[in-house]
Short mmCIF file of C-alpha atoms in Angstrom, two decimals:
data_model
loop_
_atom_site.label_atom_id
_atom_site.label_comp_id
_atom_site.label_asym_id
_atom_site.label_seq_id
_atom_site.Cartn_x
_atom_site.Cartn_y
_atom_site.Cartn_z
CA MET Z 1373 -0.68 -0.21 -0.11
CA ASN Z 1374 1.48 3.61 -1.10
CA GLN Z 1375 2.50 5.21 2.30
CA THR Z 1376 1.84 8.68 0.50
CA ALA Z 1377 -1.71 8.45 0.00
CA ASP Z 1378 -1.86 6.49 4.68
CA ARG Z 1379 -1.79 9.59 5.79
CA PRO Z 1380 -4.97 11.19 6.92
CA ALA Z 1381 -4.73 14.65 5.10
CA THR Z 1382 -3.20 13.52 2.35
CA LEU Z 1383 -6.13 10.85 1.12
CA ALA Z 1384 -8.77 13.63 2.20
CA ARG Z 1385 -7.57 15.29 -1.03
CA ALA Z 1386 -7.90 12.46 -2.91
CA THR Z 1387 -11.06 13.48 -2.45
CA GLN Z 1388 -11.51 17.06 -2.74
CA PRO Z 1389 -13.04 18.53 -5.85
CA ILE Z 1390 -9.22 19.96 -7.59
CA GLY Z 1391 -11.31 23.45 -8.06
CA GLN Z 1392 -11.06 23.09 -3.47
CA ILE Z 1393 -7.52 22.74 -3.50
CA ALA Z 1394 -7.05 25.04 -6.30
CA VAL Z 1395 -8.41 27.40 -4.03
CA GLU Z 1396 -6.73 26.62 -0.26
CA LEU Z 1397 -3.53 25.48 -1.46
CA PRO Z 1398 -1.72 28.60 -3.23
CA GLY Z 1399 1.06 26.86 -6.15
CA SER Z 1400 -0.64 24.01 -6.49
CA THR Z 1401 -3.20 25.26 -9.89
CA ALA Z 1402 0.64 26.32 -11.74
CA VAL Z 1403 1.02 21.81 -11.46
CA PHE Z 1404 -2.50 21.88 -12.43
CA ARG Z 1405 -2.05 24.04 -15.50
CA ARG Z 1406 0.58 21.84 -16.31
CA LEU Z 1407 -0.89 18.88 -16.42
CA LYS Z 1408 -3.78 20.00 -17.69
CA LEU Z 1409 -6.43 19.58 -15.31
CA ASP Z 1410 -9.01 21.94 -15.47
CA PHE Z 1411 -9.12 23.38 -12.21
CA CYS Z 1412 -11.64 26.27 -13.38
CA CYS Z 1413 -14.39 25.40 -15.23
CA GLY Z 1414 -13.81 21.74 -14.54
CA GLY Z 1415 -12.83 21.90 -11.29
CA GLN Z 1416 -16.34 20.32 -9.14
CA ILE Z 1417 -14.38 16.84 -9.86
CA ALA Z 1418 -12.41 15.35 -7.01
CA LEU Z 1419 -9.10 15.07 -7.41
CA GLN Z 1420 -9.24 11.00 -7.42
CA GLN Z 1421 -11.54 10.56 -10.17
CA ALA Z 1422 -8.99 13.95 -12.50
CA CYS Z 1423 -6.65 12.31 -12.33
CA ASP Z 1424 -8.15 9.27 -12.96
CA ASN Z 1425 -9.69 10.52 -16.38
CA LYS Z 1426 -5.86 11.07 -17.58
CA GLY Z 1427 -4.06 8.60 -17.05
CA LEU Z 1428 -1.76 10.28 -14.24
CA ALA Z 1429 -1.04 8.52 -11.70
CA LEU Z 1430 -2.27 10.43 -7.73
CA ASP Z 1431 0.24 9.46 -5.91
CA ALA Z 1432 2.80 11.33 -7.71
CA VAL Z 1433 0.18 14.49 -7.95
CA LEU Z 1434 -0.43 13.90 -4.38
CA ALA Z 1435 3.74 14.36 -3.57
CA GLU Z 1436 3.49 17.14 -5.77
CA LEU Z 1437 1.01 18.90 -3.96
CA ASP Z 1438 2.23 18.02 0.07
CA ARG Z 1439 5.52 19.45 -1.74
CA LEU Z 1440 3.37 23.49 -1.68
CA GLU Z 1441 2.28 23.23 2.06
CA ARG Z 1442 3.45 25.47 4.26
CA PRO Z 1443 3.19 25.23 7.75
CA ALA Z 1444 3.16 28.53 10.42
CA THR Z 1445 7.11 29.96 9.74
CA PRO Z 1446 9.22 28.37 12.43
CA GLU Z 1447 11.49 30.59 14.22
CA ALA Z 1448 14.26 31.23 11.27
CA PRO Z 1449 17.54 30.92 13.28
CA GLN Z 1450 19.61 33.33 15.78
CA THR Z 1451 23.19 33.27 13.73
CA THR Z 1452 23.66 35.32 11.21
CA ASP Z 1453 24.70 32.33 8.37
CA GLY Z 1454 20.96 30.11 9.52
CA MET Z 1455 18.87 33.62 9.26
CA ILE Z 1456 20.21 34.29 6.01
CA ASP Z 1457 19.32 30.52 4.92
CA HIS Z 1458 16.27 30.59 6.45
CA ILE Z 1459 15.05 33.61 4.55
CA LEU Z 1460 17.49 32.34 0.91
CA THR Z 1461 15.02 28.92 1.58
CA ARG Z 1462 11.80 29.77 2.62
CA TYR Z 1463 11.43 33.75 0.87
CA HIS Z 1464 13.01 34.25 -2.20
CA ALA Z 1465 13.16 30.94 -3.65
CA VAL Z 1466 9.48 31.26 -2.52
CA HIS Z 1467 8.59 34.87 -4.17
CA ARG Z 1468 10.56 33.46 -7.02
CA GLU Z 1469 7.72 30.62 -7.23
CA GLN Z 1470 4.61 32.93 -6.85
CA LEU Z 1471 5.30 36.22 -8.86
CA PRO Z 1472 4.44 33.85 -12.07
CA GLU Z 1473 2.12 31.68 -11.44
CA LEU Z 1474 -0.49 35.14 -10.15
CA ILE Z 1475 0.73 37.15 -13.13
CA ARG Z 1476 -0.29 34.30 -15.36
CA MET Z 1477 -4.46 33.73 -13.16
CA ALA Z 1478 -4.58 37.84 -13.44
CA ARG Z 1479 -3.82 37.82 -16.80
CA ARG Z 1480 -6.88 35.20 -17.45
CA VAL Z 1481 -8.83 36.61 -14.39
CA GLU Z 1482 -8.12 40.03 -16.64
CA ALA Z 1483 -9.29 38.86 -19.56
CA VAL Z 1484 -11.92 36.57 -19.52
CA HIS Z 1485 -13.60 39.00 -17.00
CA ARG Z 1486 -13.44 41.56 -18.47
CA GLU Z 1487 -16.82 43.28 -18.24
CA HIS Z 1488 -17.58 42.03 -15.01
CA ALA Z 1489 -17.45 45.43 -12.33
CA ASP Z 1490 -14.91 43.93 -9.91
CA VAL Z 1491 -12.49 42.77 -12.61
CA PRO Z 1492 -8.97 43.61 -10.34
CA THR Z 1493 -7.70 45.24 -13.86
CA GLY Z 1494 -4.08 45.81 -13.83
CA LEU Z 1495 -3.63 43.38 -11.18
CA ALA Z 1496 -0.82 41.91 -14.50
CA ASP Z 1497 0.81 45.01 -14.41
CA HIS Z 1498 1.41 45.95 -11.17
CA LEU Z 1499 2.49 41.86 -10.20
CA GLU Z 1500 4.90 41.92 -13.25
CA ALA Z 1501 5.96 45.67 -11.82
CA MET Z 1502 6.65 44.09 -8.20
CA GLU Z 1503 7.96 40.95 -9.67
CA THR Z 1504 11.08 42.38 -11.51
CA GLU Z 1505 11.71 45.22 -8.69
CA LEU Z 1506 11.98 42.29 -5.72
CA LEU Z 1507 13.62 39.78 -8.12
CA ASP Z 1508 16.54 42.52 -8.59
CA HIS Z 1509 16.56 43.63 -4.48
CA MET Z 1510 16.64 39.19 -4.14
CA ASP Z 1511 19.00 39.36 -6.51
CA LYS Z 1512 21.33 42.28 -4.91
CA GLU Z 1513 21.21 41.06 -1.29
CA GLU Z 1514 22.38 37.75 -2.51
CA GLN Z 1515 25.28 38.51 -5.03
CA VAL Z 1516 25.99 41.68 -2.97
CA LEU Z 1517 25.60 41.91 1.27
CA PHE Z 1518 24.51 38.18 1.92
CA PRO Z 1519 28.21 37.28 1.06
CA LEU Z 1520 29.51 40.64 2.99
CA LEU Z 1521 27.16 39.70 5.92
CA ARG Z 1522 28.56 36.56 6.18
CA ALA Z 1523 31.87 37.66 6.28
CA GLY Z 1524 31.24 39.58 9.00
CA GLY Z 1525 31.47 43.24 7.13
CA ARG Z 1526 30.02 44.70 9.82
CA GLY Z 1527 32.09 48.36 8.85
CA MET Z 1528 31.26 48.09 5.08
CA ALA Z 1529 27.75 47.27 5.81
CA ALA Z 1530 25.59 49.74 6.76
CA MET Z 1531 25.69 51.67 3.41
CA PRO Z 1532 24.37 48.90 1.44
CA ILE Z 1533 22.07 47.98 4.58
CA GLY Z 1534 20.31 51.37 3.83
CA VAL Z 1535 19.20 50.95 0.36
CA MET Z 1536 17.86 47.69 1.18
CA ARG Z 1537 16.02 49.46 3.91
CA ALA Z 1538 14.55 51.93 1.81
CA GLU Z 1539 13.83 49.02 -1.36
CA HIS Z 1540 12.24 47.46 1.53
CA THR Z 1541 9.57 50.93 1.92
CA SER Z 1542 8.68 50.77 -2.13
CA HIS Z 1543 8.31 47.13 -0.82
CA GLY Z 1544 5.58 48.19 1.62
CA GLU Z 1545 3.92 50.85 -1.36
CA GLN Z 1546 3.62 47.93 -3.70
CA LEU Z 1547 2.00 45.93 -1.43
CA GLU Z 1548 -1.28 48.09 0.06
CA ARG Z 1549 -1.29 48.36 -4.48
CA LEU Z 1550 -1.91 45.26 -5.16
CA MET Z 1551 -4.33 44.63 -1.90
CA ALA Z 1552 -6.29 47.80 -3.51
CA LEU Z 1553 -6.30 46.49 -6.53
CA ALA Z 1554 -6.94 42.59 -5.63
CA HIS Z 1555 -9.91 44.55 -3.00
CA ASP Z 1556 -8.59 43.22 0.48
CA THR Z 1557 -8.04 40.26 -1.73
CA THR Z 1558 -12.18 38.81 -1.22
CA PRO Z 1559 -13.44 37.75 -4.25
CA PRO Z 1560 -17.19 38.67 -5.76
CA PRO Z 1561 -19.92 36.51 -5.33
CA GLY Z 1562 -20.21 33.78 -7.79
CA ALA Z 1563 -15.80 34.48 -8.95
CA CYS Z 1564 -14.66 31.07 -10.74
CA ASN Z 1565 -12.08 29.40 -8.96
CA THR Z 1566 -9.34 30.21 -10.78
CA TRP Z 1567 -10.21 33.22 -9.72
CA ARG Z 1568 -10.54 32.67 -6.38
CA ALA Z 1569 -7.24 30.69 -6.68
CA LEU Z 1570 -5.29 34.08 -7.49
CA TYR Z 1571 -6.74 36.06 -4.18
CA ALA Z 1572 -5.52 33.55 -1.89
CA GLY Z 1573 -2.40 33.01 -3.52
CA ILE Z 1574 -1.89 37.18 -3.25
CA ALA Z 1575 -2.47 36.81 0.87
CA GLN Z 1576 -0.02 34.47 0.51
CA LEU Z 1577 2.24 36.50 -1.09
CA ALA Z 1578 2.00 39.26 1.14
CA ASP Z 1579 1.80 37.78 4.50
CA ASP Z 1580 5.34 36.54 3.15
CA LEU Z 1581 6.71 39.12 1.68
CA ILE Z 1582 5.58 40.92 5.40
CA ALA Z 1583 7.01 38.21 7.15
CA HIS Z 1584 9.98 38.24 5.49
CA ILE Z 1585 11.18 42.25 5.51
CA HIS Z 1586 10.10 41.83 9.36
CA LEU Z 1587 13.37 39.83 9.52
CA GLU Z 1588 15.83 41.30 7.54
CA ASN Z 1589 14.89 44.94 8.85
CA ASN Z 1590 14.23 43.96 12.69
CA ARG Z 1591 16.36 40.71 13.48
CA LEU Z 1592 18.52 40.89 10.52
CA PHE Z 1593 20.27 44.22 9.02
CA PRO Z 1594 20.26 46.31 12.96
CA GLN Z 1595 23.28 43.41 14.54
CA PHE Z 1596 25.53 45.64 11.69
CA GLU Z 1597 24.34 48.43 11.88
CA PRO Z 1598 25.89 51.53 14.09
CA VAL Z 1599 23.68 51.18 17.07
CA ARG Z 1600 21.80 54.34 17.83
CA LYS Z 1601 22.39 56.80 21.27
CA ALA Z 1602 19.16 57.93 22.89
CA CYS Z 1603 19.13 61.28 22.50
CA CYS Z 1604 18.20 61.51 26.69
#
């Protein structure tokens, strides 16, 4: 008997409609799209049946979906190396996965529902702008700042950290605009599964980006900045 399917949560997922999974598990839409499983108009079919219809191995699909599960973010390590490694795997890698699929879904929602009063016009363009800025920001951290911090370059780190803090402020402003365009991630009544999955994914992106910025601004960076003396 397959050990993956023995797990109660995974077994329950096999009987869930794929449209429900698409909404509840951000990132699953990319898996379904690649496997040509219709989670939107055909989303009422259980995952087991959808896999059977396509001749797909259910266990392999469940394993892919299991890898998307992101439990509550654990406390980041205290050491510089540990904290940076955590940032790279929990946030940088995740953002690089999140944004292309969100952009694709936003484009589809804007095209298919362009006559709907609540269509998030401009959302895909804004997500693309966020992706461009965020990728550039993460590249600078990975290529310049993080190696400097790992090497203990305390005296040289203040200036690049200042640049990163300023860019974090810009990310926060972009995030506010994103939430406004996405109506605070509340889909309209009767929204299709793609629309609902898009907003669920944006909500997760927002939570992840806020936690990412908090960790860098308030835990990692202060270790390498001059201590500010109280004025009185």
